[in-house]
C-alpha positions as a printed NumPy array, in Angstrom:
array([[  77.029,   33.947,  -80.045],
       [  76.443,   34.123,  -83.811],
       [  79.394,   33.073,  -85.972],
       [  77.997,   35.004,  -88.942],
       [  76.341,   38.374,  -89.084],
       [  72.675,   37.652,  -89.627],
       [  70.803,   39.521,  -92.322],
       [  67.676,   41.48 ,  -91.368],
       [  65.607,   38.713,  -92.964],
       [  67.283,   36.019,  -90.864],
       [  66.912,   38.011,  -87.649],
       [  63.173,   38.35 ,  -88.164],
       [  62.751,   34.744,  -89.328],
       [  64.604,   33.22 ,  -86.369],
       [  63.323,   35.57 ,  -83.672],
       [  60.269,   33.557,  -82.708],
       [  61.703,   30.03 ,  -83.092],
       [  61.526,   27.946,  -79.896],
       [  64.858,   26.97 ,  -78.376],
       [  66.218,   23.795,  -79.992],
       [  69.329,   22.445,  -81.678],
       [  68.034,   23.472,  -85.09 ],
       [  67.17 ,   26.999,  -83.932],
       [  70.61 ,   27.401,  -82.341],
       [  72.339,   26.26 ,  -85.521],
       [  70.27 ,   28.632,  -87.628],
       [  71.152,   31.57 ,  -85.394],
       [  74.846,   30.654,  -85.51 ],
       [  75.181,   29.826,  -89.198],
       [  72.317,   31.647,  -90.872],
       [  70.432,   30.257,  -93.826],
       [  72.305,   27.969,  -96.217],
       [  74.   ,   29.564,  -99.191],
       [  77.017,   29.239, -101.435],
       [  79.269,   27.992,  -98.642],
       [  76.927,   25.104,  -97.847],
       [  77.767,   22.215, -100.163],
       [  74.202,   21.053, -100.8  ],
       [  73.014,   24.642, -101.392],
       [  75.929,   26.053, -103.376],
       [  73.822,   26.392, -106.538],
       [  70.75 ,   27.653, -104.665],
       [  71.903,   30.606, -102.597],
       [  68.995,   30.989, -100.211],
       [  70.924,   33.363,  -97.965],
       [  71.71 ,   35.634, -100.88 ],
       [  68.183,   35.512, -102.272],
       [  66.563,   36.791,  -99.059],
       [  68.217,   39.649,  -97.157],
       [  65.594,   42.264,  -96.369],
       [  63.304,   41.793,  -93.379],
       [  59.834,   40.451,  -94.096],
       [  56.846,   40.674,  -91.821],
       [  54.699,   37.563,  -91.327],
       [  52.162,   37.184,  -94.106],
       [  48.703,   38.562,  -93.444],
       [  45.449,   37.113,  -94.647],
       [  45.241,   35.884,  -98.221],
       [  43.777,   38.668, -100.392],
       [  44.172,   37.511, -104.   ],
       [  41.277,   35.903, -105.896],
       [  41.3  ,   32.119, -105.527],
       [  42.295,   30.721, -108.934],
       [  40.983,   27.579, -110.537],
       [  42.791,   24.543, -109.205],
       [  45.591,   23.403, -111.532],
       [  44.732,   19.74 , -110.834],
       [  41.259,   18.484, -109.975],
       [  40.194,   14.997, -108.904],
       [  36.713,   13.558, -108.72 ],
       [  35.551,   12.599, -105.22 ],
       [  38.635,   14.145, -103.62 ],
       [  38.909,   15.863, -100.252],
       [  40.373,   19.337, -100.804],
       [  42.347,   21.141,  -98.101],
       [  43.169,   24.785,  -98.807],
       [  46.096,   26.457,  -97.067],
       [  46.169,   30.248,  -97.514],
       [  49.416,   31.986,  -96.564],
       [  50.198,   29.094,  -94.245],
       [  46.749,   29.024,  -92.62 ],
       [  44.664,   25.89 ,  -93.29 ],
       [  40.916,   26.211,  -93.824],
       [  38.819,   23.968,  -91.581],
       [  36.276,   21.674,  -93.287],
       [  32.814,   23.168,  -93.473],
       [  29.792,   21.432,  -91.979],
       [  31.802,   19.011,  -89.82 ],
       [  31.731,   19.317,  -86.034],
       [  35.295,   19.25 ,  -84.665],
       [  36.313,   17.233,  -81.634],
       [  38.93 ,   18.715,  -79.303],
       [  42.37 ,   17.132,  -78.943],
       [  43.342,   17.186,  -75.259],
       [  46.874,   16.706,  -73.925],
       [  47.569,   16.923,  -70.188],
       [  44.228,   18.595,  -69.729],
       [  44.954,   21.299,  -72.322],
       [  43.345,   21.607,  -75.738],
       [  46.109,   21.361,  -78.332],
       [  44.008,   21.014,  -81.469],
       [  40.864,   19.775,  -83.167],
       [  39.989,   16.628,  -85.12 ],
       [  37.528,   16.283,  -88.003],
       [  36.179,   12.971,  -89.298],
       [  35.923,   13.964,  -92.948],
       [  34.492,   10.66 ,  -94.203],
       [  34.834,    6.946,  -93.593],
       [  38.523,    6.244,  -93.178],
       [  39.718,    9.846,  -93.509],
       [  40.566,   11.924,  -90.431],
       [  41.909,   15.479,  -90.364],
       [  43.562,   17.011,  -87.287],
       [  44.743,   20.567,  -86.692],
       [  47.422,   21.063,  -84.018],
       [  48.317,   24.467,  -82.652],
       [  52.024,   23.779,  -83.134],
       [  54.355,   21.18 ,  -84.578],
       [  54.758,   17.886,  -82.759],
       [  56.713,   18.19 ,  -79.532],
       [  60.372,   17.261,  -79.641],
       [  60.571,   16.499,  -83.324],
       [  62.364,   19.664,  -84.356],
       [  64.314,   20.091,  -81.148],
       [  65.726,   16.556,  -81.133],
       [  66.926,   16.732,  -84.735],
       [  70.654,   17.464,  -84.9  ],
       [  71.625,   20.472,  -86.995],
       [  72.134,   19.499,  -90.601],
       [  72.526,   21.112,  -93.969],
       [  68.762,   21.239,  -94.512],
       [  68.52 ,   24.155,  -92.082],
       [  65.945,   25.982,  -94.192],
       [  63.246,   23.565,  -93.084],
       [  62.08 ,   25.604,  -90.108],
       [  58.486,   24.856,  -91.165],
       [  58.419,   21.931,  -88.728],
       [  57.893,   24.51 ,  -85.984],
       [  54.679,   25.711,  -87.659],
       [  51.199,   24.516,  -86.633],
       [  50.661,   20.955,  -87.83 ],
       [  47.922,   19.62 ,  -90.1  ],
       [  47.65 ,   15.824,  -89.856],
       [  45.797,   13.82 ,  -92.522],
       [  45.185,   10.137,  -91.761],
       [  43.971,    7.516,  -94.216],
       [  42.873,    4.741,  -91.893],
       [  43.812,    1.091,  -92.543],
       [  42.027,   -0.53 ,  -95.462],
       [  40.636,    2.633,  -97.088],
       [  41.254,    4.415, -100.399],
       [  41.12 ,    8.211, -100.608],
       [  42.012,   11.064, -102.932],
       [  43.374,   14.171, -101.276],
       [  44.237,   17.564, -102.765],
       [  46.214,   20.157, -100.8  ],
       [  46.253,   23.628, -102.356],
       [  48.941,   25.922, -100.957],
       [  47.848,   29.446, -101.914],
       [  50.274,   32.315, -101.293],
       [  50.223,   36.036, -101.998],
       [  51.639,   39.332, -100.745],
       [  55.202,   40.185,  -99.777],
       [  55.494,   38.548,  -96.345],
       [  56.818,   35.211,  -95.146],
       [  54.956,   32.146,  -93.893],
       [  55.319,   28.417,  -93.243],
       [  53.069,   25.391,  -93.315],
       [  53.494,   21.878,  -91.941],
       [  51.513,   18.875,  -93.224],
       [  51.693,   15.229,  -92.154],
       [  50.082,   12.407,  -94.15 ],
       [  49.737,    8.93 ,  -92.627],
       [  48.663,    6.101,  -94.929],
       [  47.485,    3.169,  -92.834],
       [  48.126,   -0.519,  -93.433],
       [  46.513,   -1.777,  -96.624],
       [  45.388,    1.724,  -97.659],
       [  45.763,    3.579, -100.94 ],
       [  46.139,    7.364, -101.165],
       [  46.308,    9.654, -104.177],
       [  47.86 ,   12.861, -102.869],
       [  48.077,   16.042, -104.963],
       [  49.916,   19.16 , -103.708],
       [  49.854,   22.439, -105.612],
       [  51.863,   25.6  , -104.948],
       [  49.861,   28.53 , -106.376],
       [  51.617,   31.838, -105.865],
       [  50.962,   35.499, -106.617],
       [  53.071,   38.37 , -105.345],
       [  56.585,   37.919, -103.956],
       [  56.332,   35.974, -100.676],
       [  58.857,   33.738,  -98.926],
       [  57.222,   30.324,  -98.48 ],
       [  58.618,   27.516,  -96.354],
       [  56.589,   24.311,  -96.652],
       [  57.089,   20.938,  -95.032],
       [  55.366,   17.671,  -95.922],
       [  55.889,   14.473,  -93.977],
       [  54.533,   11.155,  -95.258],
       [  54.493,    7.753,  -93.553],
       [  53.396,    4.572,  -95.307],
       [  52.484,    1.575,  -93.168],
       [  52.701,   -2.056,  -94.241],
       [  50.901,   -3.028,  -97.472],
       [  50.047,    0.605,  -98.269],
       [  50.341,    2.525, -101.521],
       [  50.637,    6.264, -102.138],
       [  50.697,    8.176, -105.431],
       [  51.937,   11.738, -104.88 ],
       [  51.877,   14.595, -107.38 ],
       [  53.478,   18.02 , -106.781],
       [  52.748,   21.019, -109.014],
       [  54.569,   24.317, -108.516],
       [  53.368,   26.988, -110.892],
       [  55.476,   29.859, -112.193],
       [  56.247,   32.362, -109.413],
       [  58.619,   35.058, -110.77 ],
       [  59.23 ,   36.989, -107.543],
       [  58.738,   34.326, -104.876],
       [  61.148,   32.183, -102.885],
       [  59.803,   28.668, -102.289],
       [  61.443,   26.064, -100.053],
       [  59.523,   22.769,  -99.884],
       [  61.014,   19.928,  -97.845],
       [  59.475,   16.446,  -97.822],
       [  60.249,   13.653,  -95.354],
       [  59.023,   10.219,  -96.5  ],
       [  59.271,    6.913,  -94.621],
       [  58.3  ,    3.576,  -96.139],
       [  57.526,    0.601,  -93.923],
       [  58.673,   -2.852,  -95.012],
       [  56.774,   -5.489,  -96.956],
       [  54.806,   -8.201,  -95.154],
       [  52.827,  -11.177,  -96.456],
       [  54.188,  -10.614,  -99.99 ],
       [  52.394,   -7.259, -100.197],
       [  54.871,   -4.467, -100.795],
       [  54.786,   -0.844,  -99.757],
       [  54.728,    1.32 , -102.882],
       [  55.336,    5.047, -103.19 ],
       [  55.446,    7.11 , -106.372],
       [  56.119,   10.824, -106.67 ],
       [  55.939,   13.066, -109.74 ],
       [  56.917,   16.735, -109.506],
       [  56.23 ,   19.399, -112.124],
       [  58.065,   22.655, -111.291],
       [  57.959,   25.829, -113.368],
       [  60.389,   27.916, -111.366],
       [  60.485,   30.993, -109.156],
       [  62.981,   33.629, -108.086],
       [  64.363,   30.655, -106.152],
       [  62.57 ,   27.342, -105.668],
       [  63.84 ,   24.203, -103.992],
       [  61.905,   20.96 , -103.733],
       [  63.829,   18.574, -101.5  ],
       [  62.733,   15.005, -100.791],
       [  64.388,   12.847,  -98.121],
       [  63.079,    9.278,  -98.363],
       [  63.935,    6.281,  -96.194],
       [  63.326,    2.634,  -97.064],
       [  62.979,    0.768,  -93.757],
       [  62.886,   -2.596,  -95.543],
       [  61.497,   -4.212,  -98.676],
       [  59.561,   -1.454, -100.442],
       [  59.554,    0.372, -103.756],
       [  59.661,    4.025, -104.747],
       [  59.523,    6.003, -107.966],
       [  60.817,    9.576, -107.701],
       [  60.262,   11.506, -110.921],
       [  60.434,   15.209, -111.66 ],
       [  60.124,   17.542, -114.619],
       [  61.126,   21.199, -114.501],
       [  60.681,   23.808, -117.209],
       [  62.327,   27.201, -116.837],
       [  62.564,   30.431, -118.79 ],
       [  63.722,   34.016, -118.244],
       [  65.516,   34.194, -114.864],
       [  63.648,   31.359, -113.123],
       [  65.379,   28.973, -110.722],
       [  64.413,   25.46 , -109.647],
       [  66.336,   23.017, -107.466],
       [  65.275,   19.354, -107.342],
       [  67.178,   17.654, -104.516],
       [  66.608,   14.09 , -103.324],
       [  68.3  ,   11.953, -100.678],
       [  67.256,    8.293, -100.513],
       [  68.427,    6.115,  -97.625],
       [  68.223,    2.326,  -97.846],
       [  68.133,    0.971,  -94.289],
       [  66.741,   -2.519,  -94.932],
       [  67.029,   -5.309,  -97.463],
       [  65.362,   -5.668, -100.881],
       [  64.343,   -2.04 , -101.398],
       [  64.021,   -0.502, -104.848],
       [  64.037,    3.087, -106.125],
       [  63.679,    4.227, -109.725],
       [  64.287,    7.923, -110.385],
       [  63.945,    9.899, -113.609],
       [  64.368,   13.696, -113.643],
       [  64.305,   15.886, -116.742],
       [  64.845,   19.613, -117.009],
       [  64.4  ,   22.245, -119.7  ],
       [  66.157,   25.597, -119.398],
       [  65.74 ,   28.72 , -121.515],
       [  66.521,   32.411, -121.125],
       [  68.925,   32.981, -118.227],
       [  67.361,   30.357, -115.993],
       [  69.121,   27.931, -113.665],
       [  68.104,   24.338, -113.012],
       [  69.656,   22.24 , -110.267],
       [  69.471,   18.501, -109.691],
       [  71.096,   16.805, -106.71 ],
       [  70.387,   13.146, -106.092],
       [  71.997,   10.847, -103.563],
       [  71.481,    7.151, -102.818],
       [  72.837,    6.052,  -99.433],
       [  72.921,    2.256,  -99.035],
       [  73.615,    1.391,  -95.417],
       [  75.348,   -1.718,  -94.125],
       [  72.99 ,   -4.675,  -94.236],
       [  70.786,   -3.176,  -96.973],
       [  71.493,   -6.095,  -99.266],
       [  69.808,   -6.626, -102.642],
       [  69.137,   -2.908, -103.046],
       [  68.122,   -1.895, -106.57 ],
       [  68.563,    1.85 , -107.147],
       [  68.543,    3.594, -110.515],
       [  68.904,    7.369, -111.024],
       [  68.882,    9.408, -114.237],
       [  68.872,   13.145, -114.918],
       [  68.692,   14.629, -118.409],
       [  68.666,   18.33 , -119.267],
       [  67.774,   20.262, -122.405],
       [  69.311,   23.721, -122.857],
       [  67.373,   26.077, -125.132],
       [  69.618,   29.148, -124.84 ],
       [  73.251,   30.069, -124.24 ],
       [  72.336,   31.897, -121.031],
       [  70.645,   28.917, -119.347],
       [  72.549,   26.894, -116.735],
       [  71.973,   23.368, -115.469],
       [  73.939,   22.038, -112.49 ],
       [  73.737,   18.356, -111.617],
       [  75.299,   16.239, -108.901],
       [  74.28 ,   12.55 , -108.769],
       [  75.879,   10.542, -105.948],
       [  76.092,    6.949, -104.721],
       [  77.304,    6.039, -101.231],
       [  77.235,    2.266, -100.749],
       [  78.165,    0.156,  -97.707],
       [  76.593,   -3.16 ,  -98.812],
       [  78.06 ,   -5.556, -101.346],
       [  74.986,   -7.198, -102.957],
       [  73.432,   -4.219, -104.732],
       [  72.558,   -2.914, -108.182],
       [  72.992,    0.872, -108.215],
       [  73.557,    3.229, -111.111],
       [  73.254,    6.888, -111.987],
       [  73.435,    8.83 , -115.22 ],
       [  73.43 ,   12.47 , -116.269],
       [  73.296,   14.196, -119.661],
       [  72.831,   17.733, -120.956],
       [  72.468,   19.035, -124.488],
       [  70.582,   21.187, -126.963],
       [  67.779,   20.404, -129.377],
       [  68.886,   18.031, -132.11 ],
       [  69.374,   20.222, -135.216],
       [  68.878,   17.238, -137.525],
       [  65.54 ,   16.39 , -135.921],
       [  64.492,   20.043, -136.101],
       [  65.475,   20.199, -139.774],
       [  63.621,   16.953, -140.525],
       [  60.368,   18.242, -139.013],
       [  60.616,   21.634, -140.725],
       [  61.16 ,   19.918, -144.077],
       [  57.603,   18.603, -143.71 ],
       [  56.135,   22.07 , -143.595],
       [  56.036,   22.558, -139.822],
       [  56.907,   26.129, -138.692],
       [  60.041,   26.402, -136.57 ],
       [  58.216,   27.346, -133.331],
       [  55.898,   24.363, -133.665],
       [  58.779,   22.055, -134.54 ],
       [  60.702,   23.155, -131.451],
       [  57.599,   22.676, -129.294],
       [  57.145,   19.144, -130.627],
       [  60.733,   18.214, -129.779],
       [  60.46 ,   19.726, -126.302],
       [  57.239,   17.817, -125.607],
       [  58.848,   14.606, -126.848],
       [  61.791,   15.149, -124.495],
       [  59.504,   15.763, -121.498],
       [  57.02 ,   13.071, -122.432],
       [  59.081,   10.226, -120.975],
       [  58.554,   11.595, -117.459],
       [  54.866,   12.362, -117.92 ],
       [  54.14 ,    8.971, -119.473],
       [  55.309,    7.265, -116.288],
       [  52.25 ,    8.698, -114.485],
       [  49.704,    5.9  , -114.127],
       [  46.635,    8.05 , -113.467],
       [  45.416,    9.142, -116.906],
       [  43.346,   12.047, -115.568],
       [  46.245,   13.535, -113.643],
       [  48.674,   12.89 , -116.49 ],
       [  46.463,   14.789, -118.949],
       [  46.232,   17.786, -116.603],
       [  49.983,   17.909, -116.02 ],
       [  50.612,   17.658, -119.751],
       [  48.353,   20.668, -120.286],
       [  50.119,   22.678, -117.563],
       [  53.459,   21.842, -119.169],
       [  52.277,   22.919, -122.648],
       [  51.011,   26.273, -121.352],
       [  54.274,   27.045, -119.536]])
């Protein structure tokens, strides 16, 4: 029996979920909101109350891609429905004599599989937690595999429109000794509720560069949960993962990354958010160090104007035995108006004794002396402010190794 009175939105959202521990918890507790510690600044329950029908077919014109890559495989997901590759004959995926999906060999070393539902047992076996909004793991699964020893560029465009609600579920496997450049864009028109899930696994000796772009979506609610697992180093070849997120806000947007180091591996988790008017963005990360000699370097910067709200929550959990962990976290915010709010909560939870862990957090306004100095050289005030804002954000963007992607993200940031 429900312990809270579900809203019409929750009743419709939970109605078709298969029975599982997560589904039971959702029906008893509802969506997370102000009473849930890790969601207290991002009130998902309060943001969505009215019932929404499932999204229909995508009707809006397809915009130009915000990020393009030469020789990349592009997967388009429209209102949660992936588009099958054209001109490639699919092979059926059979389980217990029943077709459960289709597989496409896109090119040498790149395989795409569509499953009719999420992987059996994964959602149901997960104990209820505070990340209860991630019901997207029940959605049909799209699996992208970079086979061992190959290098591929992959772009996933999540296109959303209308006023309904939809989910998508994507799994990326990067095989041993492989290199993947993985770009995900959230391109939204209308006022939908979007629940996206991305799972990434890196095998030994592999490398993945991931870039997330979420464009401005004034009336939409976007919940994007990422699960990342890094295998351990072998033969002096480390597993390397880098992630850069550029988020421009929505009615409510949350980009949550939960990363696990299984052993010696390295990760860079960067993010830049720029908000104006009444936009909201929540950057939440939870990094678990389960093995020895793992390293994470995290830099997040946020810019808030108007009556916007930015949220950063970062936690490093160093488990017993995870010796020689090196974990550095920094969040810096720039407030451009009196009505803007930035909430930050960096955390360290350490159960090993041979570690180097640190976190830092700052918030402030534009430096009036620097602004005065630039204006004294004949630069108009608007241009001077723009120069200082770009300089503040530039530290995050300059950490992007791919020059082509960096230039495109810089342009998106300038136009925001």
